[in-house]
Amino acid sequence: MEKLLHYVWKHKMFPVRPLLTTTGESVEVIDAGLPNTNAGPDFFNAKVRIGGTMWVGNIEIHDNASDWYAHGHDKDKAYDNVVLHVAAETGQDIITSDGRKVAQIRLDVPQEVSRNYDELITTDHYPPCYAIIPQLSRLTVHSWMSRLQAERLEQKTDAIRQRADRCGGSWESALFVTMARNYGFGVNGDAFEAWAMSVPLQSVAHHRDDLFQIEAIFMGQAGLLEYDTIPEPYRDDAIKEGYFDRLRKEYQYMAHKFGLTPIDAGMWKFLRMRPQNFPHIRISQLAQLYHSRQSDLSRLAECTSVEQLKALLRTRVTPYWETHYTFGSTSVKNRKSISDPSLNLLIINTAVPMLFAYGRHRHDDTLCSRAFSLLSELRAENNHIVRLWEQCGLKAENAGDSQALIQLKKEYCDKKDCLRCRIGYEYLKTKR
C-alpha cells in the first residue's frame, strides 16, 4: 500500500473529492516534490497550499500514521522540515523532534488505480499490460524506449567501470574482460569473465607477437590444459597429435615465469551447446584477436560505423582448431570465423557500451553519441524477448529498440516494478 501511495502522490492521482487535513484545512498540491530514494523524507522540495498558506518543504508518506514513530522519525532531525504527512490511516498526530505538529492528510488510492495495480501484479499473462500497448501514442512509446535504451547503456557502463576498477584503473583490461564475457554468449559469460580477470595482460603483452604462446597462456588459464579435461574417448588421440602437450609445456613454463594460477575448469559449460560455442573455439578466436591487436581500445574508439567495427572484431581460430572442436576430436576443416550474428551481438554488448562508458570516463560526448548512432544503425536482435513484445504491438526497428525492450522485461516486468514503468502508468490510470 505504501508503494502505491507514493505512486499516487508522485503522479497526483488524487480522488475527485477535495483534499483536507485531519483538522479540516484544505490542501492544494502545487508540486509533489522530487522522489528521494535514499535516507530521509520521501519527497523533497514539495509545494503545498494548506489552508491558504503556501508551504515549501518535504513530504513523508506511510501506510499508517503510527509508522512515523515506529521508524523513529519523531527523534530524527532530518524529518523536522516535513511540511505534510500523508497516510492511508491517520489515527494519531505527527510530532517532529523539535516538538512541531505536522499537518496530515488521509489519502485514499483511487479504486480504479488499486484494481488496475492488482491486475498487473497478480496476472499470470506476460506482459500483464499487453492490452493497453496498442492504444499508446507513438510519442509515449518513443520517449519511453529512448529512456530505456539510455538506462541500459548506463547499467552496462557501471559494470564496465567496476571492471576497470578491479583491473587497477586499466580501461584496456576492462575492454578485454568485457569482450571475453560476451564471448560466453550468456551460458559461459561468468566463466569467461573469471578467466579474463585471471589473465595478467601486462605480463602477457611481452609475448603478444607469438600467437602460439598467447594461445598456450589463454588455454592454460582456462584450466583446459589438464589431461582430465579431455573427454576420455579423445584423450589418446589428443596426446598422439602432440599439440595439446606442446601447449601444456609452454603454459607450464609461462605459469612458472609469471606465477599464473588457472581458473577451475569445472566452470565451463558444454551441455546442449553448439560446438562452435565451445570454450576452446572461443578462446582460440580471442587469442587470434588479441594477437592481431585488433581489440585495442584506441582502434575501437576510431571506428565510426558498424562495418568498421565488424572488420575490426572479425576473427577466426588458430590452425589446429580448424579441424577440431575439442582436443583430440577431429572435424571437417573450417576456419571457424566468428559469424555475422555473433559479431552483431559483440558490437551491441561490447563495442557500443565500451564507447559509451569510455566517453563518459573521458567526458567525450562524441563517443557517447556515436554509441547511440551505432545502435540505431544495427538491425534489431531476434530473440524470444523481442518476439514477445512484437506480438504485443511493440516492434523493434533497430538494436537500440531491442535493447530497450530487453531492459523493459528484465528491469521492470520480471521485477514486477510496474510503478516505475511508463506503460504501467498508462495502465494504472485507465478507466474500464
Short mmCIF file of C-alpha atoms in Angstrom, two decimals:
data_model
loop_
_atom_site.label_atom_id
_atom_site.label_comp_id
_atom_site.label_asym_id
_atom_site.label_seq_id
_atom_site.Cartn_x
_atom_site.Cartn_y
_atom_site.Cartn_z
CA MET A 1 0.00 0.00 0.00
CA GLU A 2 2.82 2.42 0.85
CA LYS A 3 4.42 1.94 -2.60
CA LEU A 4 1.07 2.65 -4.20
CA LEU A 5 0.56 5.74 -2.02
CA HIS A 6 3.97 7.00 -3.18
CA TYR A 7 2.88 6.47 -6.76
CA VAL A 8 -0.48 8.22 -6.32
CA TRP A 9 1.23 11.18 -4.66
CA LYS A 10 4.00 11.43 -7.27
CA HIS A 11 1.55 11.43 -10.19
CA LYS A 12 -1.14 13.39 -8.31
CA MET A 13 -3.76 10.70 -8.94
CA PHE A 14 -5.94 12.12 -6.20
CA PRO A 15 -9.61 11.31 -5.53
CA VAL A 16 -12.18 13.68 -7.01
CA ARG A 17 -13.17 15.00 -3.57
CA PRO A 18 -11.18 17.92 -2.04
CA LEU A 19 -8.05 17.09 -0.06
CA LEU A 20 -8.37 18.04 3.62
CA THR A 21 -6.02 17.77 6.58
CA THR A 22 -7.11 15.80 9.63
CA THR A 23 -8.05 19.16 11.19
CA GLY A 24 -10.24 20.13 8.22
CA GLU A 25 -7.95 22.58 6.39
CA SER A 26 -7.95 22.49 2.58
CA VAL A 27 -4.85 21.16 0.79
CA GLU A 28 -3.75 22.02 -2.74
CA VAL A 29 -0.73 20.20 -4.16
CA ILE A 30 1.16 22.62 -6.39
CA ASP A 31 4.27 20.44 -6.78
CA ALA A 32 4.50 16.88 -5.43
CA GLY A 33 8.28 17.28 -5.00
CA LEU A 34 11.27 15.18 -6.03
CA PRO A 35 11.23 11.49 -5.08
CA ASN A 36 14.02 10.54 -2.69
CA THR A 37 15.40 7.00 -2.97
CA ASN A 38 17.96 7.48 -0.18
CA ALA A 39 17.62 8.05 3.57
CA GLY A 40 15.34 10.89 4.65
CA PRO A 41 11.85 12.09 3.72
CA ASP A 42 10.13 10.53 0.70
CA PHE A 43 9.79 13.71 -1.39
CA PHE A 44 11.98 16.83 -1.35
CA ASN A 45 11.02 20.44 -2.08
CA ALA A 46 7.29 19.96 -2.50
CA LYS A 47 4.95 22.94 -2.71
CA VAL A 48 1.58 22.62 -0.98
CA ARG A 49 -1.01 25.21 -0.02
CA ILE A 50 -2.55 24.36 3.35
CA GLY A 51 -5.46 26.48 4.48
CA GLY A 52 -4.39 29.39 2.32
CA THR A 53 -0.69 29.29 3.34
CA MET A 54 1.98 28.14 0.87
CA TRP A 55 4.45 25.65 2.31
CA VAL A 56 7.69 24.56 0.67
CA GLY A 57 9.37 21.53 2.19
CA ASN A 58 9.44 17.77 2.37
CA ILE A 59 6.71 15.12 2.33
CA GLU A 60 6.67 11.84 4.24
CA ILE A 61 4.31 9.00 3.33
CA HIS A 62 3.30 5.99 5.40
CA ASP A 63 0.69 3.28 5.33
CA ASN A 64 -0.22 4.14 8.92
CA ALA A 65 0.49 7.27 10.95
CA SER A 66 1.98 5.09 13.68
CA ASP A 67 4.85 4.25 11.29
CA TRP A 68 6.19 7.78 11.90
CA TYR A 69 7.04 6.70 15.44
CA ALA A 70 7.87 3.09 14.60
CA HIS A 71 10.58 4.37 12.21
CA GLY A 72 11.92 6.87 14.75
CA HIS A 73 11.16 9.98 12.68
CA ASP A 74 9.95 11.79 15.81
CA LYS A 75 13.56 11.73 17.08
CA ASP A 76 15.30 12.38 13.75
CA LYS A 77 16.14 16.00 12.87
CA ALA A 78 16.23 15.04 9.16
CA TYR A 79 12.43 14.97 9.34
CA ASP A 80 11.98 18.32 11.07
CA ASN A 81 11.36 20.08 7.74
CA VAL A 82 8.47 17.78 6.73
CA VAL A 83 5.55 20.09 5.91
CA LEU A 84 2.93 17.41 5.27
CA HIS A 85 2.45 13.81 6.35
CA VAL A 86 0.43 11.55 4.05
CA ALA A 87 -1.04 8.25 5.21
CA ALA A 88 -3.75 5.73 4.41
CA GLU A 89 -4.61 5.55 8.11
CA THR A 90 -4.28 8.69 10.26
CA GLY A 91 -5.00 7.57 13.80
CA GLN A 92 -2.62 9.90 15.67
CA ASP A 93 -0.89 13.26 15.45
CA ILE A 94 2.57 13.66 13.89
CA ILE A 95 5.18 15.44 16.02
CA THR A 96 8.76 16.30 14.96
CA SER A 97 11.88 16.11 17.15
CA ASP A 98 11.61 19.84 17.88
CA GLY A 99 8.01 19.46 19.07
CA ARG A 100 6.22 20.83 15.99
CA LYS A 101 2.90 19.31 14.95
CA VAL A 102 2.91 18.39 11.24
CA ALA A 103 -0.18 18.82 9.04
CA GLN A 104 -1.52 15.44 7.94
CA ILE A 105 -3.92 14.14 5.29
CA ARG A 106 -5.56 10.79 4.81
CA LEU A 107 -5.03 9.74 1.19
CA ASP A 108 -7.12 7.08 -0.48
CA VAL A 109 -5.83 5.24 -3.51
CA PRO A 110 -8.48 5.67 -6.25
CA GLN A 111 -10.46 2.46 -6.70
CA GLU A 112 -9.60 2.01 -10.39
CA VAL A 113 -5.88 2.56 -9.69
CA SER A 114 -5.92 -0.07 -6.94
CA ARG A 115 -7.83 -2.52 -9.14
CA ASN A 116 -5.52 -1.98 -12.12
CA TYR A 117 -2.45 -2.38 -9.93
CA ASP A 118 -3.75 -5.68 -8.55
CA GLU A 119 -4.25 -6.89 -12.12
CA LEU A 120 -0.67 -6.01 -13.07
CA ILE A 121 0.81 -7.72 -10.04
CA THR A 122 -1.29 -10.87 -9.94
CA THR A 123 -1.99 -11.77 -13.58
CA ASP A 124 -0.08 -14.75 -14.98
CA HIS A 125 -0.21 -13.47 -18.56
CA TYR A 126 3.04 -11.89 -19.72
CA PRO A 127 3.30 -8.99 -20.07
CA PRO A 128 0.26 -8.11 -17.93
CA CYS A 129 -0.12 -4.70 -19.61
CA TYR A 130 -0.40 -6.16 -23.13
CA ALA A 131 -3.99 -4.97 -23.61
CA ILE A 132 -3.10 -1.28 -23.44
CA ILE A 133 0.01 -1.35 -25.65
CA PRO A 134 -1.84 -0.88 -28.99
CA GLN A 135 -3.51 2.23 -27.53
CA LEU A 136 -0.25 4.01 -26.69
CA SER A 137 0.71 7.05 -28.73
CA ARG A 138 3.88 6.98 -30.84
CA LEU A 139 5.29 9.81 -28.71
CA THR A 140 4.74 7.83 -25.49
CA VAL A 141 6.37 4.71 -26.92
CA HIS A 142 9.30 6.59 -28.46
CA SER A 143 10.10 8.58 -25.32
CA TRP A 144 9.92 5.51 -23.07
CA MET A 145 12.03 3.39 -25.44
CA SER A 146 14.67 6.15 -25.59
CA ARG A 147 14.75 6.29 -21.81
CA LEU A 148 15.08 2.50 -21.52
CA GLN A 149 17.88 2.41 -24.09
CA ALA A 150 19.84 5.05 -22.19
CA GLU A 151 19.15 3.26 -18.91
CA ARG A 152 20.54 0.00 -20.29
CA LEU A 153 23.69 1.72 -21.52
CA GLU A 154 24.14 3.37 -18.12
CA GLN A 155 23.77 -0.03 -16.46
CA LYS A 156 26.42 -1.55 -18.73
CA THR A 157 28.63 1.48 -18.11
CA ASP A 158 28.52 0.82 -14.38
CA ALA A 159 29.59 -2.79 -14.97
CA ILE A 160 32.49 -1.71 -17.21
CA ARG A 161 33.58 0.94 -14.71
CA GLN A 162 33.65 -1.69 -11.97
CA ARG A 163 35.78 -3.96 -14.17
CA ALA A 164 38.19 -1.07 -14.80
CA ASP A 165 38.46 -0.54 -11.04
CA ARG A 166 39.11 -4.25 -10.49
CA CYS A 167 41.82 -4.04 -13.18
CA GLY A 168 43.65 -1.26 -11.37
CA GLY A 169 42.11 1.51 -13.46
CA SER A 170 43.08 -0.05 -16.80
CA TRP A 171 40.37 0.56 -19.40
CA GLU A 172 42.30 -1.61 -21.87
CA SER A 173 41.94 -4.53 -19.47
CA ALA A 174 38.29 -3.64 -18.85
CA LEU A 175 37.68 -3.94 -22.59
CA PHE A 176 39.39 -7.35 -22.68
CA VAL A 177 37.28 -8.63 -19.77
CA THR A 178 34.07 -7.21 -21.25
CA MET A 179 34.86 -8.73 -24.64
CA ALA A 180 35.65 -12.09 -23.05
CA ARG A 181 32.44 -12.10 -21.02
CA ASN A 182 30.40 -11.57 -24.15
CA TYR A 183 32.28 -14.33 -25.95
CA GLY A 184 30.46 -16.59 -23.49
CA PHE A 185 27.20 -15.57 -25.21
CA GLY A 186 25.23 -15.90 -21.99
CA VAL A 187 25.86 -19.52 -21.00
CA ASN A 188 29.58 -19.17 -20.25
CA GLY A 189 29.61 -15.45 -19.53
CA ASP A 190 30.60 -15.76 -15.87
CA ALA A 191 33.31 -18.31 -16.65
CA PHE A 192 34.78 -16.13 -19.40
CA GLU A 193 34.83 -13.09 -17.13
CA ALA A 194 36.60 -15.05 -14.38
CA TRP A 195 39.05 -16.39 -16.97
CA ALA A 196 39.79 -12.94 -18.40
CA MET A 197 40.35 -11.50 -14.92
CA SER A 198 42.92 -14.25 -14.31
CA VAL A 199 44.98 -13.34 -17.40
CA PRO A 200 47.73 -10.81 -16.47
CA LEU A 201 47.66 -8.73 -19.64
CA GLN A 202 50.68 -6.61 -18.66
CA SER A 203 52.82 -9.74 -18.48
CA VAL A 204 51.21 -11.44 -21.45
CA ALA A 205 51.79 -8.34 -23.59
CA HIS A 206 55.50 -9.17 -23.76
CA HIS A 207 54.59 -12.30 -25.77
CA ARG A 208 51.83 -10.75 -27.87
CA ASP A 209 53.70 -11.24 -31.13
CA ASP A 210 53.84 -15.04 -30.61
CA LEU A 211 50.38 -16.48 -31.28
CA PHE A 212 51.31 -19.95 -30.00
CA GLN A 213 52.44 -18.56 -26.65
CA ILE A 214 49.29 -16.45 -26.37
CA GLU A 215 47.10 -19.46 -27.04
CA ALA A 216 49.07 -21.52 -24.53
CA ILE A 217 48.56 -18.91 -21.81
CA PHE A 218 44.89 -18.44 -22.69
CA MET A 219 44.10 -22.18 -22.77
CA GLY A 220 46.16 -22.84 -19.65
CA GLN A 221 44.49 -20.07 -17.63
CA ALA A 222 41.14 -21.57 -18.66
CA GLY A 223 42.17 -24.82 -16.95
CA LEU A 224 41.85 -26.66 -20.26
CA LEU A 225 45.43 -27.98 -20.41
CA GLU A 226 44.93 -30.71 -17.82
CA TYR A 227 44.59 -34.28 -19.10
CA ASP A 228 41.38 -34.92 -17.19
CA THR A 229 39.64 -32.07 -19.03
CA ILE A 230 39.86 -34.02 -22.31
CA PRO A 231 36.87 -36.34 -22.80
CA GLU A 232 38.17 -39.88 -22.29
CA PRO A 233 37.29 -41.13 -25.82
CA TYR A 234 39.56 -38.43 -27.31
CA ARG A 235 42.38 -38.42 -24.75
CA ASP A 236 44.72 -40.86 -26.51
CA ASP A 237 44.30 -39.09 -29.87
CA ALA A 238 44.96 -35.70 -28.26
CA ILE A 239 48.22 -36.99 -26.80
CA LYS A 240 49.28 -38.62 -30.10
CA GLU A 241 48.63 -35.40 -32.04
CA GLY A 242 51.13 -33.58 -29.86
CA TYR A 243 49.54 -30.13 -29.96
CA PHE A 244 47.97 -30.48 -26.51
CA ASP A 245 51.34 -31.43 -24.95
CA ARG A 246 53.14 -28.59 -26.74
CA LEU A 247 50.61 -26.07 -25.38
CA ARG A 248 50.77 -27.68 -21.95
CA LYS A 249 54.58 -27.48 -21.72
CA GLU A 250 54.59 -23.88 -22.96
CA TYR A 251 51.94 -22.94 -20.40
CA GLN A 252 53.83 -24.62 -17.56
CA TYR A 253 56.88 -22.51 -18.45
CA MET A 254 54.81 -19.32 -18.61
CA ALA A 255 52.92 -20.17 -15.42
CA HIS A 256 56.23 -20.54 -13.57
CA LYS A 257 57.59 -17.34 -15.12
CA PHE A 258 54.57 -15.19 -14.25
CA GLY A 259 53.16 -17.04 -11.24
CA LEU A 260 49.93 -17.98 -13.02
CA THR A 261 47.05 -19.92 -11.48
CA PRO A 262 44.31 -21.23 -13.79
CA ILE A 263 40.61 -21.00 -13.05
CA ASP A 264 38.61 -24.11 -12.22
CA ALA A 265 37.88 -25.92 -15.50
CA GLY A 266 34.60 -27.07 -13.96
CA MET A 267 33.21 -23.59 -14.54
CA TRP A 268 32.88 -24.24 -18.27
CA LYS A 269 29.55 -25.49 -19.58
CA PHE A 270 29.25 -27.76 -22.62
CA LEU A 271 25.83 -29.37 -22.22
CA ARG A 272 23.39 -28.71 -25.09
CA MET A 273 25.87 -26.24 -26.59
CA ARG A 274 26.65 -25.93 -30.27
CA PRO A 275 30.28 -26.94 -30.94
CA GLN A 276 31.17 -23.53 -32.37
CA ASN A 277 30.42 -22.08 -28.91
CA PHE A 278 32.74 -24.49 -27.07
CA PRO A 279 35.22 -22.60 -24.84
CA HIS A 280 38.18 -23.99 -26.83
CA ILE A 281 36.90 -22.36 -30.03
CA ARG A 282 36.03 -19.03 -28.42
CA ILE A 283 39.35 -18.85 -26.57
CA SER A 284 41.26 -19.60 -29.78
CA GLN A 285 39.33 -16.81 -31.53
CA LEU A 286 40.15 -14.44 -28.67
CA ALA A 287 43.83 -15.42 -28.86
CA GLN A 288 43.84 -14.59 -32.57
CA LEU A 289 42.05 -11.29 -31.91
CA TYR A 290 44.44 -10.31 -29.12
CA HIS A 291 47.49 -11.32 -31.16
CA SER A 292 46.35 -9.17 -34.11
CA ARG A 293 45.95 -6.14 -31.77
CA GLN A 294 42.53 -5.52 -33.29
CA SER A 295 40.96 -5.47 -29.85
CA ASP A 296 42.90 -2.42 -28.65
CA LEU A 297 40.74 0.34 -27.17
CA SER A 298 42.37 3.04 -29.30
CA ARG A 299 41.39 1.20 -32.51
CA LEU A 300 37.87 0.62 -31.22
CA ALA A 301 37.46 4.32 -30.46
CA GLU A 302 38.42 5.19 -34.05
CA CYS A 303 35.53 3.21 -35.56
CA THR A 304 32.61 5.33 -36.72
CA SER A 305 30.42 2.72 -38.40
CA VAL A 306 29.12 -0.79 -37.89
CA GLU A 307 31.09 -2.05 -40.89
CA GLN A 308 34.34 -0.71 -39.45
CA LEU A 309 33.60 -2.43 -36.15
CA LYS A 310 32.83 -5.71 -37.90
CA ALA A 311 36.11 -5.54 -39.80
CA LEU A 312 37.95 -4.82 -36.54
CA LEU A 313 36.34 -7.56 -34.46
CA ARG A 314 36.18 -10.28 -37.10
CA THR A 315 38.42 -13.16 -36.12
CA ARG A 316 38.93 -16.89 -36.59
CA VAL A 317 40.58 -19.83 -34.86
CA THR A 318 44.24 -20.85 -34.98
CA PRO A 319 45.15 -23.66 -37.46
CA TYR A 320 44.73 -26.62 -35.06
CA TRP A 321 41.14 -25.65 -34.27
CA GLU A 322 40.17 -25.51 -37.94
CA THR A 323 39.88 -29.30 -37.71
CA HIS A 324 38.90 -29.66 -34.02
CA TYR A 325 36.23 -28.55 -31.54
CA THR A 326 37.96 -30.13 -28.53
CA PHE A 327 41.42 -31.65 -28.12
CA GLY A 328 41.70 -34.99 -29.94
CA SER A 329 38.28 -34.83 -31.63
CA THR A 330 38.70 -34.11 -35.36
CA SER A 331 36.10 -32.35 -37.51
CA VAL A 332 35.70 -31.21 -41.11
CA LYS A 333 38.13 -28.39 -41.82
CA ASN A 334 36.57 -24.99 -41.21
CA ARG A 335 38.20 -21.64 -40.44
CA LYS A 336 35.52 -21.16 -37.77
CA SER A 337 35.39 -17.41 -38.25
CA ILE A 338 33.08 -15.59 -35.92
CA SER A 339 29.67 -15.28 -37.60
CA ASP A 340 27.87 -12.08 -38.55
CA PRO A 341 25.07 -12.62 -35.98
CA SER A 342 27.73 -13.13 -33.29
CA LEU A 343 29.58 -10.02 -34.47
CA ASN A 344 26.37 -8.01 -34.16
CA LEU A 345 25.94 -9.21 -30.58
CA LEU A 346 29.55 -8.34 -29.76
CA ILE A 347 29.05 -4.84 -31.13
CA ILE A 348 25.81 -4.39 -29.18
CA ASN A 349 27.12 -5.81 -25.91
CA THR A 350 30.81 -4.90 -26.03
CA ALA A 351 31.77 -2.19 -28.53
CA VAL A 352 28.81 0.13 -28.04
CA PRO A 353 28.78 0.02 -24.20
CA MET A 354 32.57 0.42 -24.18
CA LEU A 355 32.42 3.52 -26.38
CA PHE A 356 29.69 4.97 -24.17
CA ALA A 357 31.49 4.13 -20.90
CA TYR A 358 34.86 5.38 -22.15
CA GLY A 359 33.19 8.52 -23.47
CA ARG A 360 31.72 9.13 -20.02
CA HIS A 361 35.10 8.48 -18.43
CA ARG A 362 36.83 10.98 -20.72
CA HIS A 363 33.90 13.43 -20.84
CA ASP A 364 33.83 12.88 -24.61
CA ASP A 365 30.28 13.46 -25.86
CA THR A 366 31.31 12.39 -29.38
CA LEU A 367 31.95 8.81 -28.25
CA CYS A 368 28.69 8.73 -26.28
CA SER A 369 26.68 9.99 -29.23
CA ARG A 370 28.39 7.51 -31.53
CA ALA A 371 27.26 4.66 -29.26
CA PHE A 372 23.61 5.62 -29.79
CA SER A 373 24.15 6.09 -33.53
CA LEU A 374 25.67 2.63 -33.87
CA LEU A 375 22.70 1.04 -32.10
CA SER A 376 20.29 2.75 -34.49
CA GLU A 377 22.42 1.53 -37.43
CA LEU A 378 22.32 -2.12 -36.31
CA ARG A 379 19.35 -4.35 -37.03
CA ALA A 380 17.24 -5.42 -34.07
CA GLU A 381 18.14 -8.57 -32.19
CA ASN A 382 15.98 -11.61 -32.84
CA ASN A 383 15.34 -13.35 -29.54
CA HIS A 384 12.34 -14.55 -27.55
CA ILE A 385 12.05 -11.25 -25.64
CA VAL A 386 11.93 -9.14 -28.80
CA ARG A 387 9.48 -11.54 -30.46
CA LEU A 388 7.23 -11.49 -27.41
CA TRP A 389 6.98 -7.68 -27.42
CA GLU A 390 6.30 -7.68 -31.16
CA GLN A 391 3.31 -9.94 -30.55
CA CYS A 392 2.05 -7.31 -28.08
CA GLY A 393 2.43 -4.47 -30.58
CA LEU A 394 5.92 -3.16 -29.75
CA LYS A 395 8.15 -3.80 -32.77
CA ALA A 396 11.89 -3.21 -32.56
CA GLU A 397 13.13 -1.29 -35.60
CA ASN A 398 16.83 -1.43 -34.67
CA ALA A 399 19.22 -2.66 -32.00
CA GLY A 400 18.52 0.38 -29.84
CA ASP A 401 14.86 -0.66 -29.69
CA SER A 402 15.65 -4.30 -28.96
CA GLN A 403 18.00 -3.28 -26.15
CA ALA A 404 15.23 -1.09 -24.74
CA LEU A 405 12.76 -3.99 -24.82
CA ILE A 406 15.24 -6.30 -23.09
CA GLN A 407 15.70 -3.66 -20.39
CA LEU A 408 11.94 -3.33 -20.05
CA LYS A 409 11.48 -7.04 -19.43
CA LYS A 410 14.46 -7.62 -17.15
CA GLU A 411 14.32 -4.50 -15.01
CA TYR A 412 10.57 -3.81 -14.89
CA CYS A 413 8.40 -6.76 -15.91
CA ASP A 414 10.45 -9.53 -14.28
CA LYS A 415 10.70 -7.47 -11.09
CA LYS A 416 7.02 -6.50 -11.18
CA ASP A 417 8.18 -2.89 -10.97
CA CYS A 418 5.12 -1.58 -12.81
CA LEU A 419 5.03 1.60 -10.71
CA ARG A 420 8.24 2.84 -12.38
CA CYS A 421 7.17 1.86 -15.89
CA ARG A 422 5.59 4.34 -18.31
CA ILE A 423 3.37 1.63 -19.77
CA GLY A 424 2.39 0.65 -16.24
CA TYR A 425 1.47 4.30 -15.58
CA GLU A 426 -0.80 4.36 -18.62
CA TYR A 427 -2.39 1.10 -17.50
CA LEU A 428 -2.95 2.28 -13.92
CA LYS A 429 -4.79 5.45 -14.90
CA THR A 430 -7.03 3.68 -17.45
CA LYS A 431 -10.72 3.60 -16.51
CA ARG A 432 -12.51 0.45 -17.60
#
